[in-house]
mmCIF file of C-alpha atoms in Angstrom:
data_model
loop_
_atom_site.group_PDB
_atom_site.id
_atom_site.type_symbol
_atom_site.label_atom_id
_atom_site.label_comp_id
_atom_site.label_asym_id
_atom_site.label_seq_id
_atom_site.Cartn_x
_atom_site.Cartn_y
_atom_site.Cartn_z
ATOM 1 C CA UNK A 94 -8.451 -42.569 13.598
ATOM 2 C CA UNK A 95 -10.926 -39.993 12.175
ATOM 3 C CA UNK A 96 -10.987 -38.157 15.374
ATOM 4 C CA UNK A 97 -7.395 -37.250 14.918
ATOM 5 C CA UNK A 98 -7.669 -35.660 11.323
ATOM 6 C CA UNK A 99 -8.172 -31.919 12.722
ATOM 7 C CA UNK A 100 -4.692 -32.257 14.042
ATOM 8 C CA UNK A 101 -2.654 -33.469 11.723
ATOM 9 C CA UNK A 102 -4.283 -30.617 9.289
ATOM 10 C CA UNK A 103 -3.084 -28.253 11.895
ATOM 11 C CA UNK A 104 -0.112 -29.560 12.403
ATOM 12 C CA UNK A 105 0.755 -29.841 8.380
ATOM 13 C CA UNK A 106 -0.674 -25.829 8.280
ATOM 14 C CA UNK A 107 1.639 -24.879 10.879
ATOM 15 C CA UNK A 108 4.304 -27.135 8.915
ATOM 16 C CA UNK A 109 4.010 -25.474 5.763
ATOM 17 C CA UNK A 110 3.648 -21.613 7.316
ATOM 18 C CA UNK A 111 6.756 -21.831 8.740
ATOM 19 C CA UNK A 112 8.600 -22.760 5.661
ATOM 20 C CA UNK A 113 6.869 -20.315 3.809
ATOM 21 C CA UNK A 114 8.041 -17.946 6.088
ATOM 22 C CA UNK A 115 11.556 -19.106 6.341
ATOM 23 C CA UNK A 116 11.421 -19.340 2.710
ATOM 24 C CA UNK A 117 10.321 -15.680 2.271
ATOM 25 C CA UNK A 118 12.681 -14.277 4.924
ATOM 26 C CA UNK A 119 15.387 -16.417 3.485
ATOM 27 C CA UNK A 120 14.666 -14.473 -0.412
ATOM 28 C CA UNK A 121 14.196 -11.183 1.937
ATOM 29 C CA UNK A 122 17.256 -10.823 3.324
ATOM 30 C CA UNK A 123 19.689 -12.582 0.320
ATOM 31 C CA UNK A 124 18.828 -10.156 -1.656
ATOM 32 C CA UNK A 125 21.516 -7.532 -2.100
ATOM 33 C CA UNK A 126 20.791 -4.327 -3.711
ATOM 34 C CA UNK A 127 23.700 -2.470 -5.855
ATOM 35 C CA UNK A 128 23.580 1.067 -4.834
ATOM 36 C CA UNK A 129 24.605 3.435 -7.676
ATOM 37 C CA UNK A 130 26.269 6.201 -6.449
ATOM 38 C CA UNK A 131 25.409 9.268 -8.590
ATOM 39 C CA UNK A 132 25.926 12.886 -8.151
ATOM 40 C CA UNK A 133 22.541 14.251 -8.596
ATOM 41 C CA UNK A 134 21.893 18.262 -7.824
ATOM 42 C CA UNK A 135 18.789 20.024 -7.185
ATOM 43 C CA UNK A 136 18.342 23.059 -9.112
ATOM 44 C CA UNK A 137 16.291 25.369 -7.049
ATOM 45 C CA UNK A 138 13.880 27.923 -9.011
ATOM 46 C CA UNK A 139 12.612 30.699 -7.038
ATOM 47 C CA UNK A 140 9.497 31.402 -8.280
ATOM 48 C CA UNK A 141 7.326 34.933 -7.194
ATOM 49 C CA UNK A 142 4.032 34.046 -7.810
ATOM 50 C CA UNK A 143 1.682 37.383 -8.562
ATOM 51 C CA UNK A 144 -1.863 36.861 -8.176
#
């Protein structure tokens, strides 16, 4: 049925969002980042500006 063809395209959009979106979350939130932990120090310079 012709008259039905809008729906099934919005049905198979709505499909296909929500597995991109699973997809993406699912990449998102496997992802584990491997924090270095280095000492870093600020140096501090005090600097007198003279105009």
């Amino acid at each position: 049925m012709p008259q039905m063809m809008p729906l099934n395209w919005i049905t198979l959009l709505l499909f296909f969002t929500l597995i991109f979106y699973c997809f993406n979350n699912l990449n998102f939130f496997s992802f584990l980042y491997n924090k270095k932990k280095t000492n870093l120090t600020l140096k501090s310079f005090k600097l007198n500006w003279k105009w």
